[in-house]
Short mmCIF file of C-alpha atoms in Angstrom, two decimals:
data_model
loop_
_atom_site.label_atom_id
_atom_site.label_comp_id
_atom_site.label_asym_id
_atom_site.label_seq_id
_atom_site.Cartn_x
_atom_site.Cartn_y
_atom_site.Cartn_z
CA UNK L 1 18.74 6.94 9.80
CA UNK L 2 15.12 6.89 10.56
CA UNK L 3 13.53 3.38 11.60
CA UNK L 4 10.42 1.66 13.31
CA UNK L 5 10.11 -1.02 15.89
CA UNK L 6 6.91 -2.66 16.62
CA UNK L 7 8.24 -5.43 18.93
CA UNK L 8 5.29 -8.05 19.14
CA UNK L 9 4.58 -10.37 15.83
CA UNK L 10 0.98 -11.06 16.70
CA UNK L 11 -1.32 -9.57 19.06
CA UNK L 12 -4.48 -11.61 20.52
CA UNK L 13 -7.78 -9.85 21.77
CA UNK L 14 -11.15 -10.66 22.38
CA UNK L 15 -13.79 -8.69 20.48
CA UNK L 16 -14.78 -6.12 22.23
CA UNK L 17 -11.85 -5.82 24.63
CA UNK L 18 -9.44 -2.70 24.26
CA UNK L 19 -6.86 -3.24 21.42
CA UNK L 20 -3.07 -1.86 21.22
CA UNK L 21 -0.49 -1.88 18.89
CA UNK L 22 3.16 -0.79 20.52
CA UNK L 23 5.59 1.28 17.83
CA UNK L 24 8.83 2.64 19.22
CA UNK L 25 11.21 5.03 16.56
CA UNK L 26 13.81 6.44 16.09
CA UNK L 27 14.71 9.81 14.19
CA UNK L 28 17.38 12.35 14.00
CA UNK L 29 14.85 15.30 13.58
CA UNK L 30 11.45 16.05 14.12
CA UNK L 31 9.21 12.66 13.21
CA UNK L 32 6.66 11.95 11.40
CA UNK L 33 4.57 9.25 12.49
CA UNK L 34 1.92 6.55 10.56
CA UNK L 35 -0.20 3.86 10.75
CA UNK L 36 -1.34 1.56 8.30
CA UNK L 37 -3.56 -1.63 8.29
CA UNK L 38 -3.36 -4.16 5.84
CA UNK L 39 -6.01 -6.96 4.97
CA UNK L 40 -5.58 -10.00 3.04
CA UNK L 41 -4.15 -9.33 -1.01
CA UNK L 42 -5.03 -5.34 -0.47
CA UNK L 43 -2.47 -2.50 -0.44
CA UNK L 44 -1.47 -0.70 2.79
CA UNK L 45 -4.19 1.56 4.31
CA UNK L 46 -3.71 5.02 5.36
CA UNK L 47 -5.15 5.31 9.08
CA UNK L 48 -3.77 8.32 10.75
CA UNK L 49 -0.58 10.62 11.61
CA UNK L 50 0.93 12.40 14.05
CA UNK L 51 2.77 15.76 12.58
CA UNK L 52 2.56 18.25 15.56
CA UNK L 53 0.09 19.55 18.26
CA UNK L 54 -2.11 17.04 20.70
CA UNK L 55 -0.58 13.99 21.47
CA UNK L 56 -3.76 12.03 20.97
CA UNK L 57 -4.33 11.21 17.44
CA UNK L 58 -7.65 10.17 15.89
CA UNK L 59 -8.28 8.30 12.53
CA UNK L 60 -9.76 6.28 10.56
CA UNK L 61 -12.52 3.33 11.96
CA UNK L 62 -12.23 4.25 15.55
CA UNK L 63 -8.33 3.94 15.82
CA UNK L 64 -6.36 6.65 18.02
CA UNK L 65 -2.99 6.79 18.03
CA UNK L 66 -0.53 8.47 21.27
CA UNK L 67 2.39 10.51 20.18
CA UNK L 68 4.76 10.18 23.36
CA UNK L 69 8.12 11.50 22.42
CA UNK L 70 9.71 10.97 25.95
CA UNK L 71 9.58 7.64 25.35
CA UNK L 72 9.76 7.84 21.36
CA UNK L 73 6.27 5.93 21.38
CA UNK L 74 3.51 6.34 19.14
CA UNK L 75 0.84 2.87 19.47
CA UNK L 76 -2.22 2.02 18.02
CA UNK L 77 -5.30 1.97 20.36
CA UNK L 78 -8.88 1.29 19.61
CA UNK L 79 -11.25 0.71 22.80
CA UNK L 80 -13.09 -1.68 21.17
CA UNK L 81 -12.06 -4.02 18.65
CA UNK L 82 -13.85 -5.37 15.95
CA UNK L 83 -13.51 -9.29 14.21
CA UNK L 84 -12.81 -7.36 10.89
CA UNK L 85 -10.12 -5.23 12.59
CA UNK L 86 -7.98 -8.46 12.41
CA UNK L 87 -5.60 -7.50 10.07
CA UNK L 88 -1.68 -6.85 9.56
CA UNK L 89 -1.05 -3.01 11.12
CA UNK L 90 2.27 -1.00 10.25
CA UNK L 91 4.25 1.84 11.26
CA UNK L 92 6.49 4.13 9.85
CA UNK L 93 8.16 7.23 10.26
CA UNK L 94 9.60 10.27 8.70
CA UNK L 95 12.29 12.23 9.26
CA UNK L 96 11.27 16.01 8.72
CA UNK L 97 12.72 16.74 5.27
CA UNK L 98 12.63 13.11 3.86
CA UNK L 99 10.04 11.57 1.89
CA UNK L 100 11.91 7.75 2.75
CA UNK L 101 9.01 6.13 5.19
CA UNK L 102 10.59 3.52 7.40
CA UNK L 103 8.13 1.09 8.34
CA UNK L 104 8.04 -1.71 10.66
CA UNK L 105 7.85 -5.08 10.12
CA UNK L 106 4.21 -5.30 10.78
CA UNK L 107 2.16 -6.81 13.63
CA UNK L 108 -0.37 -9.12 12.52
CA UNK L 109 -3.74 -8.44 15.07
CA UNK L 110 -6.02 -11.33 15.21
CA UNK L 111 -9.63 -10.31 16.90
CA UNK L 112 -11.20 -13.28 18.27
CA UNK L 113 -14.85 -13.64 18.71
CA UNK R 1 -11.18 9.05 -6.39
CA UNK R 2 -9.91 6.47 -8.08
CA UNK R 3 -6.94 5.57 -6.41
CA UNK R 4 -3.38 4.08 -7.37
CA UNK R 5 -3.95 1.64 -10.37
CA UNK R 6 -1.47 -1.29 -10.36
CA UNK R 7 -1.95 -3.99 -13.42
CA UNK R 8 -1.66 -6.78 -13.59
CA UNK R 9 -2.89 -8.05 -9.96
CA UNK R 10 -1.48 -11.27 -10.71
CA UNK R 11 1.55 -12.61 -12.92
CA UNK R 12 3.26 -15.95 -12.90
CA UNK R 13 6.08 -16.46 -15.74
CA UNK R 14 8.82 -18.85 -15.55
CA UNK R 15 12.31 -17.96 -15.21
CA UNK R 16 14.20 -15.82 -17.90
CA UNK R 17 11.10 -14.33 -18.97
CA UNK R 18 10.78 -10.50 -18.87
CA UNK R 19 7.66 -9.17 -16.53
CA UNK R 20 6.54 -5.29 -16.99
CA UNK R 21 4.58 -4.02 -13.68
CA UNK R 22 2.34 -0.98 -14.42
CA UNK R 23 1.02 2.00 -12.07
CA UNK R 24 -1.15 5.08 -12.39
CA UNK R 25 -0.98 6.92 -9.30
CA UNK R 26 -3.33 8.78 -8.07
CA UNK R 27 -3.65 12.76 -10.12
CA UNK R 28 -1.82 15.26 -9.21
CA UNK R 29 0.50 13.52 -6.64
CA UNK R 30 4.27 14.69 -7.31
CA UNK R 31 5.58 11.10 -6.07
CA UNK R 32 5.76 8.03 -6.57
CA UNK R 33 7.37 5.09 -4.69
CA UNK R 34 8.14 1.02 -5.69
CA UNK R 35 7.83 -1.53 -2.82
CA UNK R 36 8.51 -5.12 -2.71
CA UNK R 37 6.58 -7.05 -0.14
CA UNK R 38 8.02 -10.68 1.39
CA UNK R 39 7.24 -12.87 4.46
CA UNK R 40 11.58 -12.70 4.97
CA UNK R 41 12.18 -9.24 3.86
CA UNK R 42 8.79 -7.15 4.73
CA UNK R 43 7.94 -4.43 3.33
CA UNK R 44 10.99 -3.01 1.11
CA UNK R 45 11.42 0.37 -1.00
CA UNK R 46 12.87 0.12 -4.07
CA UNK R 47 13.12 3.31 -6.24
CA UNK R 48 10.71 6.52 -5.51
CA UNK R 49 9.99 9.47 -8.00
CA UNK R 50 9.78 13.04 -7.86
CA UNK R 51 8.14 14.64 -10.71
CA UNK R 52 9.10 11.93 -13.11
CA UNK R 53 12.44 11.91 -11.86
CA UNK R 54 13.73 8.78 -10.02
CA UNK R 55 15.22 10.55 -6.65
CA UNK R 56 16.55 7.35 -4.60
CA UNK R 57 17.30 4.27 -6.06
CA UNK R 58 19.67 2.62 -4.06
CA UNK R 59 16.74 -0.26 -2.88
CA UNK R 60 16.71 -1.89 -6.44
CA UNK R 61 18.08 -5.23 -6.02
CA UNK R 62 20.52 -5.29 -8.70
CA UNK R 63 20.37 -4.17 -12.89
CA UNK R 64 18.24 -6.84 -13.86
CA UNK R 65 15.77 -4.12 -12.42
CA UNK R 66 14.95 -1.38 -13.58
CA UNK R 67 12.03 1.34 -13.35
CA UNK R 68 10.78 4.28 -15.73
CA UNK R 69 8.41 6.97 -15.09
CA UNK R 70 7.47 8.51 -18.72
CA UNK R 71 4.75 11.36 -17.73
CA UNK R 72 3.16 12.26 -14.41
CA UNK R 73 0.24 9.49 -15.07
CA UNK R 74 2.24 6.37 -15.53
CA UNK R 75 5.04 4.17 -14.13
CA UNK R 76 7.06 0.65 -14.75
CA UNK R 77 8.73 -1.02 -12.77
CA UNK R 78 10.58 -4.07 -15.28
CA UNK R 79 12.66 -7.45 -14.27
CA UNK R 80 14.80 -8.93 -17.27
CA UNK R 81 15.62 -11.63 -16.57
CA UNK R 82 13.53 -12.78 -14.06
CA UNK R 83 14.21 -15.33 -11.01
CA UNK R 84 12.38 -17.01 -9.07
CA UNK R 85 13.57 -14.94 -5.95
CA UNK R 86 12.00 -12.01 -7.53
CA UNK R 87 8.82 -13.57 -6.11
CA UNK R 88 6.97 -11.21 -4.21
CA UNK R 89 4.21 -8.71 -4.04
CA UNK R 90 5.16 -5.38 -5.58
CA UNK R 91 3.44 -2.36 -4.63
CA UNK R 92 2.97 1.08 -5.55
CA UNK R 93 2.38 4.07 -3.53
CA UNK R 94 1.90 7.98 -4.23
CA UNK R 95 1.93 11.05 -2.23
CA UNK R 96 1.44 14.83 -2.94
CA UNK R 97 4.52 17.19 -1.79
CA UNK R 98 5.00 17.72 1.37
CA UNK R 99 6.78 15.30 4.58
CA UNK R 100 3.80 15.06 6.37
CA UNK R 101 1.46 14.04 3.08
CA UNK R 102 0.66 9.82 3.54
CA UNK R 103 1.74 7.84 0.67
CA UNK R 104 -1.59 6.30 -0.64
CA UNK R 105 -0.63 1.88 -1.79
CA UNK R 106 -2.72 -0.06 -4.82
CA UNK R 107 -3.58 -3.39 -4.28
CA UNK R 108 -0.36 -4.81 -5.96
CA UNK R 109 0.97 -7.53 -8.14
CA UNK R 110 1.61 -10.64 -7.10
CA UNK R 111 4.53 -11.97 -8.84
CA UNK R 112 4.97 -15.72 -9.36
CA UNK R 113 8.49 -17.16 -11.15
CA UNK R 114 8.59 -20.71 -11.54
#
């Protein structure tokens, strides 16, 4: 079965420092991978996803995202984060061949000024 | 684009009372997915669609839920009777066909049973 860890429940950072978000999965096939960002009493934002090809994802607001499958890693990076990218972030994968998403239990980012 | 349409935003009831959650999804997306959102729990599936059908259901809590999917433009996701651990926000989510389509969330209901 497919599944998600983000290990961290809250992540810190000063505006304008570089922000991560650390994902870890686990699939039996090929994986799909997404991120999603959450604000207060909204539904889950798409952001970006890694299907095949370069490593180095790109998305929405600035966020990148790197596919490493060595290490079955995919994290969220942005090199400089905002006070309204505070926010819960989550995310899932696919198997290839499944349309179940398995998403993580969410890391709640909190940009301080 | 209008995107997925959830109604209401908000519902409190007290216990026993039957509550009806609504979606559109977005046009011409072939599914459609149920979530229930807690602090304990996360972010949990409950049923998902495929062209109207229900495919996986095995995430609904027990029969006092239940969900229908009557044309490609509408969905309902019902609790009779409800409990006050139904509390929660539900969500729902569409994609088009394909693994490597993102399912697209509305803003949800929050559901209140006193």
């Amino acid at each position: 079965a497919q599944s998600v860890a983000q290990p961290e429940d809250q992540v810190n950072v000063a505006e304008g420092n570089p922000l991560t978000v650390k994902c870890t999965y686990s699939v039996s096939g090929n994986p799909y991978l997404f991120w999603y960002v959450q604000y207060p009493n909204r539904g889950l934002q798409f952001l970006l996803k890694y299907i095949t090809g370069d490593n180095l994802v790109k998305g929405s607001y600035g966020f990148e995202a790197e596919f490493n499958k060595s290490q079955t890693s995919f994290h969220l990076k942005k090199p400089s984060a905002l006070v309204s990218d505070s926010a819960l972030y989550f995310c899932a994968v696919r198997d290839s061949g499944n349309n179940r998403l398995a998403f993580g239990k969410g890391n709640q980012v909190v940009v301080i000024p | 684009d209008a995107g997925v349409i959830q109604s209401p935003r908000h519902e409190v009831t007290e216990m026993g009372q039957e509550v009806t959650l609504r979606c559109k999804p977005i046009s011409g997306h072939d599914y459609l997915f149920w979530y229930r959102q807690t602090m304990m729990r996360g972010l949990e599936l409950l049923i998902y669609f495929n062209n109207n059908v229900p495919i996986d259901d095995s995430g609904m809590p027990e029969d006092r839920f239940s969900a229908k999917m009557p044309n490609a433009s509408f969905s309902t996701l019902k609790i009779q009777p409800s409990e006050p651990r139904d509390s929660a926000v539900y969500f729902c989510a569409s994609s088009q066909e394909g693994s490597n389509q993102p399912q697209h969330f509305g803003d949800g209901t929050r559901l209140s049973i006193l």
